[in-house]
Tab-separated table of C-alpha atoms and ligand atoms in Angstrom:
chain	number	residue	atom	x	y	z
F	852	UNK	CA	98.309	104.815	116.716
F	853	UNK	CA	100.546	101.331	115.776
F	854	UNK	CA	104.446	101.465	117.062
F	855	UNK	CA	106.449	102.489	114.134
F	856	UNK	CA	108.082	99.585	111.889
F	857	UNK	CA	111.033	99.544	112.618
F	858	UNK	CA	113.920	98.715	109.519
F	859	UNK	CA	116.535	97.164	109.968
F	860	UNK	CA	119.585	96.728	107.862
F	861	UNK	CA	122.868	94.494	108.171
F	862	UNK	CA	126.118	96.122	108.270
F	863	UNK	CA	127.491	93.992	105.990
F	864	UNK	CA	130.155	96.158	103.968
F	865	UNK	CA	133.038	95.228	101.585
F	866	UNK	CA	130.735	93.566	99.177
F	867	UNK	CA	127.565	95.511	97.255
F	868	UNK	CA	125.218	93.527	98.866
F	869	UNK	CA	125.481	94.748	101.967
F	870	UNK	CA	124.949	98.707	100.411
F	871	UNK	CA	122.332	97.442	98.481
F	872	UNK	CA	120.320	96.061	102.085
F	873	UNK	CA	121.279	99.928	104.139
F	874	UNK	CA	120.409	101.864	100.917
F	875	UNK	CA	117.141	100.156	100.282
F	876	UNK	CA	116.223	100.667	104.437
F	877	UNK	CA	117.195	104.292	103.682
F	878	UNK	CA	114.716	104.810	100.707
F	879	UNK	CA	111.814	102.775	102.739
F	880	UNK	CA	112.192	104.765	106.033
F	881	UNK	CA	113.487	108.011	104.961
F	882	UNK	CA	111.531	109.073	101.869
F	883	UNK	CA	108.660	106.048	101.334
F	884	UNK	CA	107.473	105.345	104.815
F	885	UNK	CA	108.619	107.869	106.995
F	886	UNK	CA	105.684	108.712	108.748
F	887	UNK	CA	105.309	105.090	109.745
F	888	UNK	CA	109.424	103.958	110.398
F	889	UNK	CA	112.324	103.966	112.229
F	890	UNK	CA	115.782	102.780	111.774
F	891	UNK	CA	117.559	101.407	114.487
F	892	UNK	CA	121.259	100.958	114.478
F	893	UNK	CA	121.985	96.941	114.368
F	894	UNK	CA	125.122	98.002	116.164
F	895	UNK	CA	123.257	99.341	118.867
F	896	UNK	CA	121.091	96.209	118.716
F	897	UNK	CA	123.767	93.628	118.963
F	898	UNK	CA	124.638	95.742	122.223
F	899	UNK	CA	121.600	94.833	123.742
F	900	UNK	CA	121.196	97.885	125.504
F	901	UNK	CA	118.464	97.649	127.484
F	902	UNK	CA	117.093	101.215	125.711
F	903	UNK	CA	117.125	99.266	122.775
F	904	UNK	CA	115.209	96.092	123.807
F	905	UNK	CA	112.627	98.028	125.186
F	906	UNK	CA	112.777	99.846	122.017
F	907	UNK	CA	112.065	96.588	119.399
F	908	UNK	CA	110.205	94.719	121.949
F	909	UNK	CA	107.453	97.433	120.659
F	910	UNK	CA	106.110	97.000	117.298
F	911	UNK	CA	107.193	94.958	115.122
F	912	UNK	CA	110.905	95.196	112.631
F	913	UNK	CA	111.445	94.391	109.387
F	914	UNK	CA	115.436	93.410	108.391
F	915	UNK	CA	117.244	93.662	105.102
F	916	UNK	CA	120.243	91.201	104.948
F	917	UNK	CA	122.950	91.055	102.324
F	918	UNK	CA	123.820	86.961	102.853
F	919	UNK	CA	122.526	84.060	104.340
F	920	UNK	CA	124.048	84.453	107.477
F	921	UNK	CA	121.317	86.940	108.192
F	922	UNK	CA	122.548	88.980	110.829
F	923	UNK	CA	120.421	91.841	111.102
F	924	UNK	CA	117.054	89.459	111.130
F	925	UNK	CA	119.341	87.033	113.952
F	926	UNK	CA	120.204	90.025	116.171
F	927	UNK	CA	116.293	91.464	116.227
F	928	UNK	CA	115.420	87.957	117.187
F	929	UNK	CA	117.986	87.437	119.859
F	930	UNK	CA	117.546	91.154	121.111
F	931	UNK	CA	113.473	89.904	121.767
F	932	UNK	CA	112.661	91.455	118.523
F	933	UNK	CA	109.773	90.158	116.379
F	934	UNK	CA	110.725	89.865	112.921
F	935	UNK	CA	107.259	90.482	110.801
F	936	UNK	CA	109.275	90.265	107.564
F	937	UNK	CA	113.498	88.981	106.722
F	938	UNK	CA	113.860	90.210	103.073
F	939	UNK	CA	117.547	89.056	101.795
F	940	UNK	CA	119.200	90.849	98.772
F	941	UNK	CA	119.872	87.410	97.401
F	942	UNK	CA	116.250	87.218	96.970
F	943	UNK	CA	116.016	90.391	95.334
F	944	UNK	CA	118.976	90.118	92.878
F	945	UNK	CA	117.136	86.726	91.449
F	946	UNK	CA	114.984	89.327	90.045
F	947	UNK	CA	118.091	91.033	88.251
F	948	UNK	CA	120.465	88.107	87.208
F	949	UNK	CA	123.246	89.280	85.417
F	950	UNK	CA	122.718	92.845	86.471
F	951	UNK	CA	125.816	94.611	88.064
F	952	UNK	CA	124.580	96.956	90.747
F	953	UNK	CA	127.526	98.336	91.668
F	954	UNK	CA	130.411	97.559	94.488
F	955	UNK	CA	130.773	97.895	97.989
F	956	UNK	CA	131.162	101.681	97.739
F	957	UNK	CA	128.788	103.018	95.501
F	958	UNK	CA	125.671	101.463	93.698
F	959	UNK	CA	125.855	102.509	89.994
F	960	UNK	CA	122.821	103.268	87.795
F	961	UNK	CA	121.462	99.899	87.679
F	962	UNK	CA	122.251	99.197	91.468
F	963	UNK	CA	119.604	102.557	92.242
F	964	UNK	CA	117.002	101.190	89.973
F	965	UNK	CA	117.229	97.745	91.726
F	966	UNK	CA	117.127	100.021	94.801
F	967	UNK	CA	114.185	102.290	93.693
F	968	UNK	CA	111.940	99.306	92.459
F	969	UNK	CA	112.588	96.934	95.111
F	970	UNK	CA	111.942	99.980	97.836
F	971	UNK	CA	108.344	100.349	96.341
F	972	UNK	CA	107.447	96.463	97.088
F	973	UNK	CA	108.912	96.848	100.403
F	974	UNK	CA	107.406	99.728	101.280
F	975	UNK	CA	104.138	98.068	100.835
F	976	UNK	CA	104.881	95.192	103.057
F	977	UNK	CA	106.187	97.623	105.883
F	978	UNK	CA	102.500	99.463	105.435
F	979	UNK	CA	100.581	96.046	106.112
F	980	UNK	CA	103.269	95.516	108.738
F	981	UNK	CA	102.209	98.834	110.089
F	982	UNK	CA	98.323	98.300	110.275
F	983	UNK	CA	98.729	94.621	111.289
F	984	UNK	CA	98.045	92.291	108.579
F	985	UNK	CA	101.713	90.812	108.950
Q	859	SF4	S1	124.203	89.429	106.772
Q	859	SF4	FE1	126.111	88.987	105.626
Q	859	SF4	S2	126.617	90.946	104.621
Q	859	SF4	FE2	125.164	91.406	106.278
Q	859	SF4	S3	126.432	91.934	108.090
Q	859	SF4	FE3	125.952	89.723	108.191
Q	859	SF4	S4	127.729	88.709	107.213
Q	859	SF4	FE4	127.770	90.879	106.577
């Protein structure tokens, strides 16, 4: 059996962006591709615990970051990590201009749909991740 994906959100907060990236890890890992994911803290991998290395030196992650500074996809790849896949919510919203999802406490109706559809592409890309064709 594969190592489990592992998904990886920022941490960004204060802006919607980054609730957008942790909420859209949550619907991938928790409910869409549980069997087959696992969501590390980025805390924890900023740390560089060694537990942790070992951890995402294993299989392969794929990170979810609210801006270009791209610190959830930087700290996988620092940590030894192998990124199969940096999705940024800038990307994402391109799909959505003019949409409001929300702020940095609480997605609204349109930010969950952005959420709900988006989590369906990804969720295919973490199952090819999964079996190796990323
Ligand atoms: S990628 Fe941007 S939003 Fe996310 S933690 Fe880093 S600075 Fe904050």
């Amino acid at each position: 059996m594969s190592e489990k994906v592992k998904v990886v959100p920022c941490s960004g907060i204060g802006k919607v962006h980054g609730l957008l990236a942790r909420e859209l890890a949550l619907k991938v890992a928790n409910e869409l591709c549980a069997e087959i994911t696992e969501t590390p803290c980025l805390a924890y991998i900023v740390t560089e615990d060694p537990e942790i290395k070992e951890k995402i030196a294993n299989g392969k992650c794929v990170t979810i970051d609210g801006c270009p500074k791209m610190c959830a996809a930087k700290s996988v790849a620092h940590a030894g990590g192998t990124v199969a896949e940096e999705l940024k919510i800038l990307d994402i919203l391109k799909y959505y201009r003019g949409i409001q999802p929300g702020d940095a406490t609480a997605l609204n109706d349109d930010g969950w749909k952005i959420v709900d559809e988006t989590a369906i592409k990804v969720a295919e890309r973490v199952q090819q991740v999964y079996e190796g064709e990323v």
